[in-house]
mmCIF file of C-alpha atoms in Angstrom:
data_model
loop_
_atom_site.group_PDB
_atom_site.id
_atom_site.type_symbol
_atom_site.label_atom_id
_atom_site.label_comp_id
_atom_site.label_asym_id
_atom_site.label_seq_id
_atom_site.Cartn_x
_atom_site.Cartn_y
_atom_site.Cartn_z
ATOM 1 C CA MET A 1 -56.465 4.493 -57.758
ATOM 2 C CA THR A 2 -56.355 2.571 -61.018
ATOM 3 C CA LYS A 3 -57.035 -1.144 -60.632
ATOM 4 C CA ASN A 4 -55.199 -1.885 -63.862
ATOM 5 C CA LYS A 5 -51.948 -0.283 -62.720
ATOM 6 C CA THR A 6 -48.918 -1.985 -61.181
ATOM 7 C CA LEU A 7 -45.808 -0.329 -59.783
ATOM 8 C CA MET A 8 -42.658 -2.423 -60.171
ATOM 9 C CA ILE A 9 -40.237 -1.004 -57.597
ATOM 10 C CA HIS A 10 -36.632 -1.961 -58.293
ATOM 11 C CA ALA A 11 -34.591 -1.614 -55.100
ATOM 12 C CA HIS A 12 -31.338 -3.213 -56.249
ATOM 13 C CA PRO A 13 -28.332 -0.914 -56.820
ATOM 14 C CA LYS A 14 -27.287 -3.057 -59.805
ATOM 15 C CA VAL A 15 -30.685 -3.442 -61.366
ATOM 16 C CA ASP A 16 -29.371 -5.042 -64.566
ATOM 17 C CA ASP A 17 -26.954 -7.462 -62.892
ATOM 18 C CA PRO A 18 -27.552 -10.911 -64.450
ATOM 19 C CA ALA A 19 -25.929 -12.533 -61.401
ATOM 20 C CA SER A 20 -28.439 -11.021 -58.969
ATOM 21 C CA TYR A 21 -30.907 -13.567 -57.641
ATOM 22 C CA SER A 22 -33.597 -11.007 -56.847
ATOM 23 C CA VAL A 23 -33.234 -9.400 -60.272
ATOM 24 C CA ARG A 24 -33.521 -12.773 -61.994
ATOM 25 C CA VAL A 25 -36.649 -13.738 -60.082
ATOM 26 C CA GLY A 26 -38.082 -10.267 -60.660
ATOM 27 C CA LYS A 27 -37.582 -10.632 -64.409
ATOM 28 C CA ARG A 28 -39.193 -14.062 -64.370
ATOM 29 C CA PHE A 29 -42.197 -12.679 -62.494
ATOM 30 C CA LEU A 30 -42.494 -9.756 -64.897
ATOM 31 C CA LYS A 31 -42.356 -11.963 -67.980
ATOM 32 C CA THR A 32 -45.137 -14.193 -66.643
ATOM 33 C CA TYR A 33 -47.164 -11.247 -65.358
ATOM 34 C CA GLU A 34 -46.987 -9.350 -68.646
ATOM 35 C CA GLY A 35 -48.295 -12.425 -70.417
ATOM 36 C CA LEU A 36 -51.329 -12.618 -68.129
ATOM 37 C CA VAL A 37 -52.529 -9.044 -67.610
ATOM 38 C CA ASP A 38 -54.971 -7.333 -69.940
ATOM 39 C CA ALA A 39 -53.646 -5.305 -72.837
ATOM 40 C CA ASP A 40 -54.646 -2.033 -71.151
ATOM 41 C CA HIS A 41 -52.862 -2.873 -67.895
ATOM 42 C CA ILE A 42 -50.220 -0.302 -66.962
ATOM 43 C CA ILE A 43 -46.899 -1.435 -65.492
ATOM 44 C CA GLU A 44 -44.737 1.457 -64.330
ATOM 45 C CA HIS A 45 -41.142 0.877 -63.273
ATOM 46 C CA ILE A 46 -39.421 2.762 -60.460
ATOM 47 C CA TYR A 47 -35.646 2.490 -60.252
ATOM 48 C CA LEU A 48 -34.778 3.669 -56.763
ATOM 49 C CA TYR A 49 -31.027 3.899 -57.381
ATOM 50 C CA ARG A 50 -31.546 5.897 -60.584
ATOM 51 C CA ASP A 51 -34.602 8.029 -59.869
ATOM 52 C CA GLU A 52 -34.608 10.981 -57.518
ATOM 53 C CA VAL A 53 -35.988 9.828 -54.168
ATOM 54 C CA PRO A 54 -35.588 12.505 -51.469
ATOM 55 C CA ALA A 55 -34.197 11.458 -48.118
ATOM 56 C CA LEU A 56 -35.644 12.882 -44.918
ATOM 57 C CA ASP A 57 -32.920 15.461 -44.417
ATOM 58 C CA VAL A 58 -32.652 19.025 -43.099
ATOM 59 C CA LYS A 59 -34.175 20.465 -46.274
ATOM 60 C CA VAL A 60 -37.282 18.280 -46.066
ATOM 61 C CA PHE A 61 -37.894 19.023 -42.391
ATOM 62 C CA SER A 62 -37.318 22.733 -42.998
ATOM 63 C CA ALA A 63 -39.882 22.692 -45.816
ATOM 64 C CA TRP A 64 -42.434 20.841 -43.678
ATOM 65 C CA ASP A 65 -41.912 23.316 -40.856
ATOM 66 C CA LYS A 66 -42.441 26.271 -43.212
ATOM 67 C CA GLN A 67 -45.547 24.690 -44.710
ATOM 68 C CA GLU A 68 -47.017 24.240 -41.245
ATOM 69 C CA LYS A 69 -46.299 27.878 -40.395
ATOM 70 C CA GLY A 70 -47.483 29.155 -43.776
ATOM 71 C CA THR A 71 -44.162 30.742 -44.662
ATOM 72 C CA GLU A 72 -42.538 30.783 -48.086
ATOM 73 C CA LEU A 73 -40.324 27.896 -49.159
ATOM 74 C CA SER A 74 -36.989 28.366 -50.863
ATOM 75 C CA LYS A 75 -36.585 27.264 -54.472
ATOM 76 C CA SER A 76 -34.785 24.061 -53.484
ATOM 77 C CA GLU A 77 -37.393 23.306 -50.809
ATOM 78 C CA ARG A 78 -40.215 23.724 -53.347
ATOM 79 C CA GLN A 79 -38.401 21.393 -55.705
ATOM 80 C CA VAL A 80 -38.013 18.645 -53.129
ATOM 81 C CA MET A 81 -41.643 19.020 -51.998
ATOM 82 C CA ASP A 82 -42.793 18.812 -55.610
ATOM 83 C CA ARG A 83 -40.768 15.650 -56.120
ATOM 84 C CA MET A 84 -42.194 14.068 -52.971
ATOM 85 C CA SER A 85 -45.692 14.954 -54.164
ATOM 86 C CA GLU A 86 -44.982 13.246 -57.501
ATOM 87 C CA ILE A 87 -43.838 10.077 -55.729
ATOM 88 C CA MET A 88 -46.917 10.096 -53.508
ATOM 89 C CA ALA A 89 -49.315 10.647 -56.413
ATOM 90 C CA GLN A 90 -47.752 7.807 -58.380
ATOM 91 C CA PHE A 91 -47.944 5.467 -55.393
ATOM 92 C CA LYS A 92 -51.578 6.292 -54.638
ATOM 93 C CA SER A 93 -52.555 5.817 -58.275
ATOM 94 C CA ALA A 94 -51.634 2.118 -58.327
ATOM 95 C CA HIS A 95 -53.399 -1.002 -57.100
ATOM 96 C CA THR A 96 -50.566 -3.556 -57.136
ATOM 97 C CA PHE A 97 -46.989 -3.103 -55.932
ATOM 98 C CA VAL A 98 -44.049 -5.400 -56.647
ATOM 99 C CA ILE A 99 -40.771 -4.755 -54.817
ATOM 100 C CA VAL A 100 -37.586 -6.457 -56.018
ATOM 101 C CA MET A 101 -34.759 -6.201 -53.514
ATOM 102 C CA PRO A 102 -31.708 -7.785 -51.917
ATOM 103 C CA LEU A 103 -31.401 -8.008 -48.154
ATOM 104 C CA HIS A 104 -28.864 -5.462 -46.887
ATOM 105 C CA ASN A 105 -27.593 -6.129 -43.374
ATOM 106 C CA PHE A 106 -30.884 -7.677 -42.225
ATOM 107 C CA SER A 107 -32.933 -4.776 -43.564
ATOM 108 C CA VAL A 108 -34.167 -3.076 -46.718
ATOM 109 C CA PRO A 109 -31.775 -1.251 -49.063
ATOM 110 C CA SER A 110 -31.275 2.380 -48.057
ATOM 111 C CA LYS A 111 -33.042 3.783 -51.118
ATOM 112 C CA LEU A 112 -36.103 1.662 -50.387
ATOM 113 C CA LYS A 113 -36.212 3.107 -46.878
ATOM 114 C CA ASP A 114 -36.092 6.574 -48.443
ATOM 115 C CA TYR A 115 -38.968 5.610 -50.730
ATOM 116 C CA MET A 116 -41.054 4.337 -47.825
ATOM 117 C CA ASP A 117 -40.419 7.623 -46.020
ATOM 118 C CA ASN A 118 -41.894 9.412 -49.047
ATOM 119 C CA ILE A 119 -45.136 7.431 -48.965
ATOM 120 C CA ILE A 120 -45.839 6.887 -45.262
ATOM 121 C CA ILE A 121 -47.211 10.370 -44.675
ATOM 122 C CA SER A 122 -50.144 11.407 -42.528
ATOM 123 C CA ASP A 123 -53.384 12.371 -44.320
ATOM 124 C CA HIS A 124 -52.134 10.777 -47.524
ATOM 125 C CA THR A 125 -51.704 7.070 -46.846
ATOM 126 C CA PHE A 126 -52.902 7.012 -43.240
ATOM 127 C CA LYS A 127 -54.570 9.331 -40.756
ATOM 128 C CA TYR A 128 -54.838 9.703 -37.010
ATOM 129 C CA THR A 129 -58.261 9.532 -35.379
ATOM 130 C CA SER A 130 -59.558 9.609 -31.824
ATOM 131 C CA ASN A 131 -59.467 5.822 -31.930
ATOM 132 C CA GLY A 132 -55.930 5.545 -33.303
ATOM 133 C CA TYR A 133 -54.508 5.415 -36.814
ATOM 134 C CA VAL A 134 -56.447 4.398 -39.916
ATOM 135 C CA GLY A 135 -54.827 3.241 -43.161
ATOM 136 C CA LEU A 136 -56.082 5.041 -46.265
ATOM 137 C CA MET A 137 -54.650 2.728 -48.939
ATOM 138 C CA THR A 138 -57.684 0.474 -49.037
ATOM 139 C CA GLY A 139 -59.542 -1.005 -52.003
ATOM 140 C CA ASN A 140 -57.982 -4.485 -52.013
ATOM 141 C CA ARG A 141 -54.534 -3.245 -52.923
ATOM 142 C CA ARG A 142 -51.774 -5.826 -52.696
ATOM 143 C CA VAL A 143 -48.002 -6.083 -52.364
ATOM 144 C CA LEU A 144 -45.514 -8.669 -53.553
ATOM 145 C CA VAL A 145 -41.937 -8.571 -52.244
ATOM 146 C CA ILE A 146 -39.198 -10.520 -54.030
ATOM 147 C CA GLN A 147 -36.206 -10.691 -51.686
ATOM 148 C CA ALA A 148 -32.822 -12.390 -52.016
ATOM 149 C CA SER A 149 -30.597 -13.132 -49.036
ATOM 150 C CA GLY A 150 -27.300 -14.868 -48.487
ATOM 151 C CA ALA A 151 -28.612 -16.621 -45.386
ATOM 152 C CA VAL A 152 -31.680 -18.771 -44.877
ATOM 153 C CA LEU A 153 -34.200 -16.760 -42.874
ATOM 154 C CA THR A 154 -36.996 -19.244 -42.248
ATOM 155 C CA ASN A 155 -35.330 -21.856 -40.029
ATOM 156 C CA ASN A 156 -36.754 -20.332 -36.853
ATOM 157 C CA ASP A 157 -33.278 -19.445 -35.608
ATOM 158 C CA TRP A 158 -31.297 -16.262 -34.988
ATOM 159 C CA PHE A 159 -31.512 -15.195 -38.636
ATOM 160 C CA THR A 160 -35.294 -15.419 -38.473
ATOM 161 C CA SER A 161 -35.411 -12.992 -35.559
ATOM 162 C CA VAL A 162 -33.346 -10.361 -37.373
ATOM 163 C CA GLU A 163 -35.118 -10.352 -40.722
ATOM 164 C CA PHE A 164 -36.105 -6.736 -40.162
ATOM 165 C CA SER A 165 -36.785 -6.132 -43.847
ATOM 166 C CA HIS A 166 -39.865 -8.359 -43.901
ATOM 167 C CA GLN A 167 -41.078 -7.102 -40.524
ATOM 168 C CA PHE A 168 -40.686 -3.473 -41.588
ATOM 169 C CA LEU A 169 -42.333 -3.792 -44.991
ATOM 170 C CA LYS A 170 -45.260 -5.934 -43.853
ATOM 171 C CA ALA A 171 -45.992 -3.638 -40.905
ATOM 172 C CA SER A 172 -45.619 -0.498 -43.020
ATOM 173 C CA PHE A 173 -48.047 -1.616 -45.700
ATOM 174 C CA GLU A 174 -50.525 -2.839 -43.094
ATOM 175 C CA PHE A 175 -50.217 0.557 -41.395
ATOM 176 C CA MET A 176 -51.253 2.167 -44.690
ATOM 177 C CA GLY A 177 -54.186 -0.215 -45.074
ATOM 178 C CA ILE A 178 -52.713 -2.779 -47.487
ATOM 179 C CA LEU A 179 -53.280 -6.207 -45.974
ATOM 180 C CA ASP A 180 -52.639 -8.432 -49.002
ATOM 181 C CA TYR A 181 -48.899 -8.913 -48.577
ATOM 182 C CA GLN A 182 -46.789 -11.742 -49.995
ATOM 183 C CA ILE A 183 -43.043 -12.317 -49.857
ATOM 184 C CA ILE A 184 -41.008 -14.605 -52.099
ATOM 185 C CA ARG A 185 -37.602 -15.402 -50.645
ATOM 186 C CA VAL A 186 -34.529 -16.512 -52.589
ATOM 187 C CA GLN A 187 -32.554 -17.792 -49.630
ATOM 188 C CA GLY A 188 -29.151 -19.205 -48.864
ATOM 189 C CA THR A 189 -27.413 -17.746 -51.903
ATOM 190 C CA ASP A 190 -24.142 -17.502 -49.953
ATOM 191 C CA THR A 191 -24.236 -20.907 -48.296
ATOM 192 C CA SER A 192 -23.509 -24.375 -49.554
ATOM 193 C CA LYS A 193 -26.421 -25.704 -47.491
ATOM 194 C CA VAL A 194 -28.807 -24.720 -50.300
ATOM 195 C CA ALA A 195 -27.856 -26.558 -53.478
ATOM 196 C CA ASP A 196 -30.193 -24.632 -55.787
ATOM 197 C CA PRO A 197 -31.748 -21.514 -54.231
ATOM 198 C CA LEU A 198 -33.177 -20.234 -57.518
ATOM 199 C CA THR A 199 -35.160 -22.906 -59.376
ATOM 200 C CA PRO A 200 -37.929 -23.535 -56.791
ATOM 201 C CA VAL A 201 -38.468 -19.792 -56.426
ATOM 202 C CA LEU A 202 -39.034 -19.294 -60.151
ATOM 203 C CA HIS A 203 -42.148 -21.433 -59.803
ATOM 204 C CA GLU A 204 -43.247 -19.284 -56.864
ATOM 205 C CA ALA A 205 -42.824 -16.203 -59.049
ATOM 206 C CA ASP A 206 -45.012 -17.729 -61.755
ATOM 207 C CA GLU A 207 -47.689 -18.625 -59.205
ATOM 208 C CA ALA A 208 -47.565 -15.133 -57.699
ATOM 209 C CA ALA A 209 -48.032 -13.611 -61.149
ATOM 210 C CA LYS A 210 -51.096 -15.791 -61.698
ATOM 211 C CA ARG A 211 -52.544 -14.878 -58.300
ATOM 212 C CA LEU A 212 -52.100 -11.168 -58.859
ATOM 213 C CA THR A 213 -53.976 -11.332 -62.146
ATOM 214 C CA MET A 214 -57.000 -13.094 -60.663
ATOM 215 C CA PRO A 215 -60.221 -11.056 -60.297
ATOM 216 C CA TRP A 216 -60.526 -9.157 -57.054
#
């Protein structure tokens, strides 16, 4: 792990869309963050809808089965295993993770789910023991999620109960041992009940950038 390394994980299909609320807040965060981190700080960008992120399909399960049995993998199976190893190594090398995403049908975008499936792997980011599971991604790592949604999700109503994206991500990172988890929500972008969903959140993004550059 490198404490001066941040992964910026872009989980929007239209990552350059100037109309996207999550993209706009993500860019604001990045601008502030870049102005605060040390000169030697590394910020790597992952574009989930551009980069190759293997899905858990027949090829992956076939490769895992062959690895367990000690039999030879096909060329395509070796390639997908190599790619998954690259994704895992990159993830484990970082200390701070920033995810920029829209809410898709109450959950995370499909490519982000694929990415999470590449990093939640036994004996890499967690392990099973006689006393249950233990997260291996320790060392004061932290996660910031920037999420945009058409509905307001924090009114303690039906929409709150089905915000599976937040529940899934928070639980997944805690499972891997990352307890410092923050979410910034741009809410109500499709409803007239929120007059200005963006401006207050830009301040939150600035404050999050400042917090993530504070000494551990």
